[in-house]
Short mmCIF file of C-alpha atoms and ligand atoms in Angstrom, two decimals:
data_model
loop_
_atom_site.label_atom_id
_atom_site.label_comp_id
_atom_site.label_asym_id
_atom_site.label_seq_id
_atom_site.Cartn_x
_atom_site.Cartn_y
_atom_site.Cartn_z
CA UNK A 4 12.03 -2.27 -13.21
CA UNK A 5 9.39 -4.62 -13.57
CA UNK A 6 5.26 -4.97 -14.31
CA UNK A 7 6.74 -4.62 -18.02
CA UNK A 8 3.15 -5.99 -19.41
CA UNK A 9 1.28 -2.32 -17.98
CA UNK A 10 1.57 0.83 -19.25
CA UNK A 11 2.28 2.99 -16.64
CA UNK A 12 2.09 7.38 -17.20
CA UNK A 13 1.61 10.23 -14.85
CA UNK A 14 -2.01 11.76 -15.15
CA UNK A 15 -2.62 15.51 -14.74
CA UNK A 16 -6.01 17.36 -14.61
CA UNK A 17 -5.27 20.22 -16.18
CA UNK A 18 -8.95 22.52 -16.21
CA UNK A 19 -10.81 19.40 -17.04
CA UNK A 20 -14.50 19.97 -16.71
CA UNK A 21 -16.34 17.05 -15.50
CA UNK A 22 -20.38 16.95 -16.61
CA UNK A 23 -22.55 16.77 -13.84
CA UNK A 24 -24.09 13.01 -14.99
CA UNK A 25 -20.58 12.20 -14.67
CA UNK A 26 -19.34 12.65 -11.32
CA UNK A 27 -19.63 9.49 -9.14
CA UNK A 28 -20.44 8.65 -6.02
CA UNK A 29 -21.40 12.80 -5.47
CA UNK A 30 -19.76 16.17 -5.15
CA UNK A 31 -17.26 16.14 -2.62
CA UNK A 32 -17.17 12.54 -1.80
CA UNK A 33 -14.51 11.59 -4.53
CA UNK A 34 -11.80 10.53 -1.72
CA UNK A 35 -14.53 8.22 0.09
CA UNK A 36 -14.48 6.48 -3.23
CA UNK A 37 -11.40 6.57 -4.20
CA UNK A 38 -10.42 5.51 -0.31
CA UNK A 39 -13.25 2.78 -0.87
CA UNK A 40 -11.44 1.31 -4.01
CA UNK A 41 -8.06 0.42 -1.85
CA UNK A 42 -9.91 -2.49 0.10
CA UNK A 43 -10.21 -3.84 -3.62
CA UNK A 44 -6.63 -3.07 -4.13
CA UNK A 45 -5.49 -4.31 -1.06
CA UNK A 46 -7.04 -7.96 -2.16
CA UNK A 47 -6.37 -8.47 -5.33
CA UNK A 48 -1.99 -7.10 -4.60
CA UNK A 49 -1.36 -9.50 -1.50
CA UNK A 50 -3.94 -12.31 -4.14
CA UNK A 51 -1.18 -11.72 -6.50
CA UNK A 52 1.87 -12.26 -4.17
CA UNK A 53 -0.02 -15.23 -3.18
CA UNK A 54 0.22 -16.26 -7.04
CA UNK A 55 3.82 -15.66 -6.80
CA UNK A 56 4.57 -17.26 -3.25
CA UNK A 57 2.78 -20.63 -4.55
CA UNK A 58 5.08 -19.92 -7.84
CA UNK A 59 8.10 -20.14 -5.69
CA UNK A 60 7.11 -22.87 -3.69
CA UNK A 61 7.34 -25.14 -6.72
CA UNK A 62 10.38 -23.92 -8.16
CA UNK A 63 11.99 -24.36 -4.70
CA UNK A 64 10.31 -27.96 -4.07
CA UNK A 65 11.55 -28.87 -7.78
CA UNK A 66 14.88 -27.40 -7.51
CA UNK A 67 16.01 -28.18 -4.00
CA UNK A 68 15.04 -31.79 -4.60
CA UNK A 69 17.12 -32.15 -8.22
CA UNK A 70 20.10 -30.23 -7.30
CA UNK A 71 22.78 -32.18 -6.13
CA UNK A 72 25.71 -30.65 -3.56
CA UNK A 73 28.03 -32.55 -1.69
CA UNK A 74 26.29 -36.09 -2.96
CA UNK A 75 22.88 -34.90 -1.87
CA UNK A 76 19.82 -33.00 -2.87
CA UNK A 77 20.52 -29.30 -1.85
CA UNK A 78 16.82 -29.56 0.23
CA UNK A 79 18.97 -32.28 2.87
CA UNK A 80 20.52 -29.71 3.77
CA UNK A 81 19.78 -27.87 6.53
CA UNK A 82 20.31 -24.06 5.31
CA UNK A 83 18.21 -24.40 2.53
CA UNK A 84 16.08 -26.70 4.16
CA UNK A 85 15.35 -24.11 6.11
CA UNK A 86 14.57 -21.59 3.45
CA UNK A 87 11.85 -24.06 1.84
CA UNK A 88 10.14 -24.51 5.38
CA UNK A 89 9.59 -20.57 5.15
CA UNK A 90 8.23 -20.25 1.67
CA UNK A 91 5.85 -23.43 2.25
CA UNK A 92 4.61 -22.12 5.46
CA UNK A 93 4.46 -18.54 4.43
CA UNK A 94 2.33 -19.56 1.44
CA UNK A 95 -0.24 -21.33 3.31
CA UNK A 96 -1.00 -18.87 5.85
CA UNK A 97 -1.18 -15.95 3.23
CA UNK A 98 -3.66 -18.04 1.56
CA UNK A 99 -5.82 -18.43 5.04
CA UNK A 100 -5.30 -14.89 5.74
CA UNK A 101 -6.92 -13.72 2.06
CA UNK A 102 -9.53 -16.22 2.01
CA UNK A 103 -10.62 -15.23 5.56
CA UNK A 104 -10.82 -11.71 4.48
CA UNK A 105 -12.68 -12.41 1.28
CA UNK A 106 -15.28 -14.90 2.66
CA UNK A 107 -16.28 -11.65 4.99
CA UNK A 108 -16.75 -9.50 1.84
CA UNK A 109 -18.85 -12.29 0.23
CA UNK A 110 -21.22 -12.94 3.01
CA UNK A 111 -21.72 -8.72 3.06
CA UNK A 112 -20.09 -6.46 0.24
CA UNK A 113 -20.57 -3.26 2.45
CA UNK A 114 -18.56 -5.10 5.64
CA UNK A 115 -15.68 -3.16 6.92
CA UNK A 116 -12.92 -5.11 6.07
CA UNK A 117 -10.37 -2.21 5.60
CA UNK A 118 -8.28 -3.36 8.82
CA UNK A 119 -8.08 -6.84 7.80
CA UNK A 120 -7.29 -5.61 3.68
CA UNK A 121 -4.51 -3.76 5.26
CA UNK A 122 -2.96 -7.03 6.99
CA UNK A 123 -3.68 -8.98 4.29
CA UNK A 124 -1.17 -6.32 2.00
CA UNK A 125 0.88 -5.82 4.28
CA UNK A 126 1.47 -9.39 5.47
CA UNK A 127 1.36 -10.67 2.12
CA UNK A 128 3.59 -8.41 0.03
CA UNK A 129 6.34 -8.50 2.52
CA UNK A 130 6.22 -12.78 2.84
CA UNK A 131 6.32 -12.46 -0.34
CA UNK A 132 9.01 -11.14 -0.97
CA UNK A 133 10.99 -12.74 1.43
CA UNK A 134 9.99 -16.10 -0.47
CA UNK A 135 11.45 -14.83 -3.27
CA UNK A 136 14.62 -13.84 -1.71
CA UNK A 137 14.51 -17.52 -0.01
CA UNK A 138 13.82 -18.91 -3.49
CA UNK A 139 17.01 -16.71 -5.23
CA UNK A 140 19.16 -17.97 -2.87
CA UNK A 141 18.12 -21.26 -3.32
CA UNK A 142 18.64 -21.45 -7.09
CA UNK A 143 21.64 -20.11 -6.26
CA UNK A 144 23.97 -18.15 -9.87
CA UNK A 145 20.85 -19.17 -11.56
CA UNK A 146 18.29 -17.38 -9.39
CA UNK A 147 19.90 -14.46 -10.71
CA UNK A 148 20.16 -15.29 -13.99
CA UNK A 149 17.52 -13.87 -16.87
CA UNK A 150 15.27 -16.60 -18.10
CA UNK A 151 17.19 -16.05 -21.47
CA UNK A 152 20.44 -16.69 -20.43
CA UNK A 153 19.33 -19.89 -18.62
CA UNK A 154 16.83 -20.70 -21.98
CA UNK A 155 20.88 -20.77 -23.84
CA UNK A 156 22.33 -22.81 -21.67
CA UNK A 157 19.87 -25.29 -21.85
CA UNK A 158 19.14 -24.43 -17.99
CA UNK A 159 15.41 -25.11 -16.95
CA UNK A 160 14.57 -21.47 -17.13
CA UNK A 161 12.64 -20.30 -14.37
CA UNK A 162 11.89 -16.58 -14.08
CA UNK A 163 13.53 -16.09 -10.78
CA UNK A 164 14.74 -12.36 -11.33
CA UNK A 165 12.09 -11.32 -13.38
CA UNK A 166 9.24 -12.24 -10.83
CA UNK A 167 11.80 -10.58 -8.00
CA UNK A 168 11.65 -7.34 -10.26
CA UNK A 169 7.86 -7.38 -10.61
CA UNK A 170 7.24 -8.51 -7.10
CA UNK A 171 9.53 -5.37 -5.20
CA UNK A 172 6.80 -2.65 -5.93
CA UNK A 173 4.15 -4.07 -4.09
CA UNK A 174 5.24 -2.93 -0.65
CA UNK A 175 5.12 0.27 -2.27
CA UNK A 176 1.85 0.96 -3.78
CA UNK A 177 -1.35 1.06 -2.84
CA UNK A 178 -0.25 1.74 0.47
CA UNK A 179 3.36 1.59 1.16
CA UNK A 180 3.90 -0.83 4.35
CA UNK A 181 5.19 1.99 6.56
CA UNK A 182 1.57 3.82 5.95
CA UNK A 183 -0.16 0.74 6.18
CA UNK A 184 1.63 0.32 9.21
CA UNK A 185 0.67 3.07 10.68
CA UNK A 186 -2.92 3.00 9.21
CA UNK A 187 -3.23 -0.13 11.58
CA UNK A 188 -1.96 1.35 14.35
CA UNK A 189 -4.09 4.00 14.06
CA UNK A 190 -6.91 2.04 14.25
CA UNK A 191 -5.86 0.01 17.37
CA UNK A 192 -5.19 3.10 18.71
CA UNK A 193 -8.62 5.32 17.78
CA UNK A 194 -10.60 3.54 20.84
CA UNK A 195 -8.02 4.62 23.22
CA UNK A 196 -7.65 8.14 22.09
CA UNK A 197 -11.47 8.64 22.11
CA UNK A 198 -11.23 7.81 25.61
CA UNK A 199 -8.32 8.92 26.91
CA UNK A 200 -6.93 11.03 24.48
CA UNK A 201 -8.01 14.78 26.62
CA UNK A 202 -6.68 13.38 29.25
CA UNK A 203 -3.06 12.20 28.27
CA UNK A 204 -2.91 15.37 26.14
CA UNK A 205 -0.36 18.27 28.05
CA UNK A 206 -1.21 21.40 25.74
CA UNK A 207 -4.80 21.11 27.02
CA UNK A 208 -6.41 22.86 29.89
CA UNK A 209 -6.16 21.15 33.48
CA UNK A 210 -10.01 21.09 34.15
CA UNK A 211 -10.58 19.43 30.66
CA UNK A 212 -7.60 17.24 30.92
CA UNK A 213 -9.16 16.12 34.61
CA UNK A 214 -12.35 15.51 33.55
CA UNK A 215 -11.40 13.50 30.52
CA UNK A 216 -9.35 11.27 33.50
CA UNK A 217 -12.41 10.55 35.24
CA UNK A 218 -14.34 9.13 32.14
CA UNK A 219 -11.46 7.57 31.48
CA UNK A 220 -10.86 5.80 34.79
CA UNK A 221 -14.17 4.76 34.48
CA UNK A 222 -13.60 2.79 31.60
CA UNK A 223 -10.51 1.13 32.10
CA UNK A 224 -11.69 -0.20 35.67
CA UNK A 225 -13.01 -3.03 33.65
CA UNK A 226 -11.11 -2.66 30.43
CA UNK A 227 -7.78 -3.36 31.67
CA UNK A 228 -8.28 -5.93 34.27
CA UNK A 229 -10.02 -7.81 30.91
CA UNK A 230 -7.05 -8.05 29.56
CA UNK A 231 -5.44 -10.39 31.94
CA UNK A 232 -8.53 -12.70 32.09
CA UNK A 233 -8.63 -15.74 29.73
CA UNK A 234 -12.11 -14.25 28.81
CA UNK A 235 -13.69 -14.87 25.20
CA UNK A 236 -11.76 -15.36 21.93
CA UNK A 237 -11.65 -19.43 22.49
CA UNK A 238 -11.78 -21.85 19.57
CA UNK A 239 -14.36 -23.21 18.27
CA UNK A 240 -15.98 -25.95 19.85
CA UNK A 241 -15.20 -28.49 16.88
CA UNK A 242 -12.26 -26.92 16.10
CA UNK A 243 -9.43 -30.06 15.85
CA UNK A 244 -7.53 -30.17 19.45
CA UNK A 245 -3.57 -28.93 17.85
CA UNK A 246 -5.62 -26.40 16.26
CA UNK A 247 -7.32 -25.32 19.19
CA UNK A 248 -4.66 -24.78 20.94
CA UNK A 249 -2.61 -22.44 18.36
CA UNK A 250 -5.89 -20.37 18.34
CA UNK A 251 -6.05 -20.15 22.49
CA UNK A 252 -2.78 -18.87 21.92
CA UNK A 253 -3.81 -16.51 19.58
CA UNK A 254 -6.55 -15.22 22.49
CA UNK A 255 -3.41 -14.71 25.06
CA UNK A 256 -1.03 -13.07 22.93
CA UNK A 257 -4.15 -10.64 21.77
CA UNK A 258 -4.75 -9.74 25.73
CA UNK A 259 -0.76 -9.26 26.00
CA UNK A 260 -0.66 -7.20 23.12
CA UNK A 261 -3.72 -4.90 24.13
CA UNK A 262 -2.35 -4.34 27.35
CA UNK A 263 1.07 -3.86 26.34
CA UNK A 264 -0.12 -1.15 24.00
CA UNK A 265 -1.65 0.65 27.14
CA UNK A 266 1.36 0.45 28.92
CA UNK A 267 2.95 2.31 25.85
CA UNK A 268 0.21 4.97 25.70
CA UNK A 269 0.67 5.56 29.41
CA UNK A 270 4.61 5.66 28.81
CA UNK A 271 4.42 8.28 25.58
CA UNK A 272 1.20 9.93 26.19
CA UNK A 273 -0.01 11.41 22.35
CA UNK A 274 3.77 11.21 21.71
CA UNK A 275 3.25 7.36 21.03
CA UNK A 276 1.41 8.22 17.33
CA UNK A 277 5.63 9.50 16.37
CA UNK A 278 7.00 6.36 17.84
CA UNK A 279 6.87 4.65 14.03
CA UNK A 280 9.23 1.77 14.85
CA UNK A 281 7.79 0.96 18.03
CA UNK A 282 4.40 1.06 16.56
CA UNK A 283 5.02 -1.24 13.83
CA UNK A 284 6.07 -4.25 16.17
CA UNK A 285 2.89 -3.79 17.20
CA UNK A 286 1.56 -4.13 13.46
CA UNK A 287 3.52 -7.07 12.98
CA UNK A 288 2.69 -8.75 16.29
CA UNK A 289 -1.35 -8.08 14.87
CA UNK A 290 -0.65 -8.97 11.26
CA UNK A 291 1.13 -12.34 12.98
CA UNK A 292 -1.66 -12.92 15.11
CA UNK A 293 -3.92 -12.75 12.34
CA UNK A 294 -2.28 -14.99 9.91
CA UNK A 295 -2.45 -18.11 13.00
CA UNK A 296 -5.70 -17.57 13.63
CA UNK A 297 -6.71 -17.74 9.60
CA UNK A 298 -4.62 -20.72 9.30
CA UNK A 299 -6.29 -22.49 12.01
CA UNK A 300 -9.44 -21.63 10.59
CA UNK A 301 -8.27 -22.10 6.99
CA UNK A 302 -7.30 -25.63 8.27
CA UNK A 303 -10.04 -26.61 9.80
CA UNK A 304 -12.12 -26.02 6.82
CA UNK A 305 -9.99 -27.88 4.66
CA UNK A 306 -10.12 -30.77 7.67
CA UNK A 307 -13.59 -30.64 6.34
CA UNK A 308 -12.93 -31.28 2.91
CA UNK A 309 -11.34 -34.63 3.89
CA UNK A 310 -7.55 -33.26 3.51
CA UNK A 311 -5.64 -35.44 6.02
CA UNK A 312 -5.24 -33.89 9.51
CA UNK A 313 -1.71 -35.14 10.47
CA UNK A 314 -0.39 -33.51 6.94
CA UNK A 315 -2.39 -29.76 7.72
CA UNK A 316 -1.31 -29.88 11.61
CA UNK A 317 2.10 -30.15 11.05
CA UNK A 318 1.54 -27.07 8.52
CA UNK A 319 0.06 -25.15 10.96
CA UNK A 320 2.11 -26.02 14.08
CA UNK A 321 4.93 -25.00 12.12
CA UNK A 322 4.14 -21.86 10.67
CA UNK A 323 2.51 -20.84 14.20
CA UNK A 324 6.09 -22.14 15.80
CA UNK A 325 7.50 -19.74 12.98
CA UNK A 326 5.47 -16.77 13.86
CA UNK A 327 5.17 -17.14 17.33
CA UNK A 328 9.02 -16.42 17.41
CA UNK A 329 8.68 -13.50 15.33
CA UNK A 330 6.08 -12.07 17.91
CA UNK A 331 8.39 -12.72 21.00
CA UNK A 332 11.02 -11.11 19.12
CA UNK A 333 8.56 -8.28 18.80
CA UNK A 334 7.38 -8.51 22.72
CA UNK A 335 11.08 -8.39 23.21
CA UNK A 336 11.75 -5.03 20.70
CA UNK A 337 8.28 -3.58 22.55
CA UNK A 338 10.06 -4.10 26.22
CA UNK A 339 14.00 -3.19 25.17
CA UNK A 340 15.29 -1.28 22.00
CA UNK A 341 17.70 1.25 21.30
CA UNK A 342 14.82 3.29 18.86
CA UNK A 343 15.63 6.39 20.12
CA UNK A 344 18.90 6.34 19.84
CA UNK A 345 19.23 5.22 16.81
CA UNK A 346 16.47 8.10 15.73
CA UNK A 347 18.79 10.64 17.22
CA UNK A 348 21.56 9.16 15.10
CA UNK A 349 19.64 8.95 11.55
CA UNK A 350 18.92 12.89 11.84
CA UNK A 351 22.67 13.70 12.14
CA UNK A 352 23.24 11.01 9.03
CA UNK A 353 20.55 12.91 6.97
CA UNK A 354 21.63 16.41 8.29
CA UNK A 355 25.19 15.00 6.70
CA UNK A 356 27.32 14.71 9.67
CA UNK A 357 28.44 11.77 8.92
CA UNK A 358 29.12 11.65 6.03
CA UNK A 359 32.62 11.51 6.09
CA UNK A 360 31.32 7.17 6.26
CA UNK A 361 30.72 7.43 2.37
CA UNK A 362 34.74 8.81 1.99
CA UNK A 363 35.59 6.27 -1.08
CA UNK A 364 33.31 7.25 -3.10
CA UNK A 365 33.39 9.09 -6.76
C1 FAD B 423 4.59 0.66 -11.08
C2 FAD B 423 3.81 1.68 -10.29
C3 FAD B 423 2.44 1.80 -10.54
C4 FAD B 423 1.69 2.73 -9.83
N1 FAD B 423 0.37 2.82 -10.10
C5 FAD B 423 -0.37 3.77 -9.50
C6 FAD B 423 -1.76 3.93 -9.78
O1 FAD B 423 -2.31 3.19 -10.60
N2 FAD B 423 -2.44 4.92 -9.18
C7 FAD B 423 -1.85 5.77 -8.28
O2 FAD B 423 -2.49 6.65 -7.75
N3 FAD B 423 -0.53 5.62 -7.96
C8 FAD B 423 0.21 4.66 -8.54
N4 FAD B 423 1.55 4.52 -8.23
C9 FAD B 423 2.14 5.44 -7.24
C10 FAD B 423 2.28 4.76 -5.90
O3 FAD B 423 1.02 4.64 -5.31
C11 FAD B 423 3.25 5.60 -5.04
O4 FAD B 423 4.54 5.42 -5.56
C12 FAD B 423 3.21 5.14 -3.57
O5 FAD B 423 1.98 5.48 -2.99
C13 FAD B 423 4.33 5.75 -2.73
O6 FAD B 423 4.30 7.14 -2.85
P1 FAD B 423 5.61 7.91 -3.30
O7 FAD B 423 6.23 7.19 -4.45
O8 FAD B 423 5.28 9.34 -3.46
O9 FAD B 423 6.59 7.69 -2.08
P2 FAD B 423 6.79 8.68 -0.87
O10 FAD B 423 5.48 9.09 -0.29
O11 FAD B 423 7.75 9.75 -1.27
O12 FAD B 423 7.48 7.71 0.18
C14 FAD B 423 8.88 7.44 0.18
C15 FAD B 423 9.16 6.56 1.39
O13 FAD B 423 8.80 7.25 2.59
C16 FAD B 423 7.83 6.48 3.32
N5 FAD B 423 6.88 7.42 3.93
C17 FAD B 423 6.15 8.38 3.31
N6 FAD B 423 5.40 9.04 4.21
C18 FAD B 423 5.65 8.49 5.42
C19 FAD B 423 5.17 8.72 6.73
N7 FAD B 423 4.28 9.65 7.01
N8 FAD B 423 5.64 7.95 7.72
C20 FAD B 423 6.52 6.97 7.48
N9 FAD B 423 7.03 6.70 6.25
C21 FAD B 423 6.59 7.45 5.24
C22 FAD B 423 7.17 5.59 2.27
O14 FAD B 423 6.61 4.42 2.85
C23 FAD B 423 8.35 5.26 1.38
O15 FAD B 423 9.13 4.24 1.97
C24 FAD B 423 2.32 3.58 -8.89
C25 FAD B 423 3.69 3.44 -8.64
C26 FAD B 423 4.42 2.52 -9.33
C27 FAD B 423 5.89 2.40 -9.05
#
């Protein structure tokens, strides 16, 4: 479909025979490295899509401003308007997000950073995207023309389809963003589990499941009441004041979410690691919360670089106005959905018991 530049091939290790002096990293620890080389991965994928999201920024600025509609440049009007707001303020956060990630890696190569590699690619490839589904509709017919049919008619030929071609795989590999999804979850949920996973766990034996309730209780007698204090996770001192206060926000909605995950695991019990949809407002609430906080910070370093505060503010108070709607949407899934429902539905579509919907077709 697209990525027409790389060769791609299935490999198969038929009785190869690998020489000792060979193997890396040791016998038996192949996956750690191979596991190791995703964090590379998932930088340089959501780097790219940040290549491609700064790509369509231009072509929309360019083209929404030249295009005339109804006796005005299509970027007066609202609906597109609209779209261009997205793609600008999408951009600039994935930026923050990947530089804050990377900076960590510089400062230590062995750091941790898989959690915030996973955001990054997740985040990233999926903005992405929807910048370049913004920017198609934007260019309208000739979004979805080939840049040689536009190159013919003497149309300025930007690659619109071809970069939406080569862009669609990269929610797909190197971690689709349903496992990343889940990957992230995982995580958030590994602390809780360790705790109070005995405990919440019915096929276990009462006296172990009783025990495991008592360490437990222990720790959440200060863990959860924590997460209703405004304790820690302030801004920086000389952090810029409209900054400041999109990264206090960023503390709340961090408490809210932690909690709010607790009341889930109390709700589902070990169930909660098969709710996949619930779960992943979660993932997107984090990978939201992420991207404000690196655009604060991303902002404030730039702030530092004598870029003009009124112009970055009004970057960042929009994409945080942008994402903070997204997360109550989110808050709002978390609190009232119809997920298992529409779960119980999907298995009779697959099982084909409704397929009499497809009647029409050869
Ligand atoms: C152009 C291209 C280049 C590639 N290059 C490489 C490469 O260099 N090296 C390499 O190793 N691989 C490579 N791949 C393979 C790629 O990593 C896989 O396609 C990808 O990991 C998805 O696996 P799959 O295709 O088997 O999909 P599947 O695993 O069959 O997944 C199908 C769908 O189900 C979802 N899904 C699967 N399991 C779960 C689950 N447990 N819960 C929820 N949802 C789930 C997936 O997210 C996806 O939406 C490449 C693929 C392409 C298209």
């Amino acid at each position: 479909m697209g990525h027409r530049a790389i060769y791609n091939g299935v490999l198969r290790f038929t009785n190869v025979r690998v020489p000792r002096a060979h193997i890396v990293g040791g016998e038996g620890r192949g996956l750690k490295v191979a596991l190791t080389t995703l964090n590379a991965g998932r930088l340089s994928i959501p780097a790219s899509s940040l290549g491609v999201a700064k790509r369509a920024l231009r072509i929309a600025r360019e083209w929404s401003g030249t295009r005339i509609q109804w006796g005005v440049p299509i970027g007066q009007h609202a609906a597109v308007a609209e779209k261009v707001r997205r793609i600008a303020a999408h951009t600039f956060a994935m930026e923050a997000m990947l530089l804050a990630t990377s900076r960590i890696v510089d400062r230590d190569k062995h750091a941790d950073i898989r959690l915030e590699a996973a955001l990054c690619k997740l985040w990233g490839t999926e903005k992405a995207w929807a910048c370049l589904d913004d920017l198609m509709q934007i260019r309208g017919g000739r979004g979805y023309e080939t840049v040689e049919s536009l190159r013919a008619r003497g149309e300025q030929p930007y690659p619109v389809e071809r970069m939406m071609r080569d862009a669609r795989v990269t929610t797909i590999f190197e971690g689709s963003s349903e496992i990343l999804r889940l990957f992230i979850m995982r995580e958030a949920l590994d602390p809780h589990l360790k705790v109070a996973g005995i405990a919440l766990n019915s096929e276990r034996p009462w006296r172990e499941r009783l025990a495991s309730a008592a360490r437990a209780a222990g720790f959440y007698a200060w863990w959860y009441p924590r997460q209703w204090l405004p304790l820690g996770g302030g801004a920086p001192a000389d952090m810029h004041p409209r900054l400041a206060a999109h990264f206090g926000a960023v503390a709340g909605l961090s408490r809210r979410l932690a909690r709010t995950l607790f009341h889930q695991m109390v709700k589902f019990g070990p169930r909660l690691e098969k709710q996949q949809v619930l779960l992943a407002r979660f993932a997107d609430i984090s990978a939201d919360l992420f991207a404000i906080a690196a655009a604060c910070a991303y902002a404030q370093k730039l702030l530092g670089e004598g870029e003009d505060a009124a112009k970055l503010c009004t970057v960042v108070d929009d994409f945080a106005a942008q994402a903070r709607l997204r997360i109550r949407q989110n808050f709002d899934g978390i609190a009232h959905n119809a997920d298992a429902h529409g779960y119980a539905l999907t298995q009779q579509v697959v099982a084909g018991e409704h397929a009499w919907i497809e009647r029409g077709i050869l």
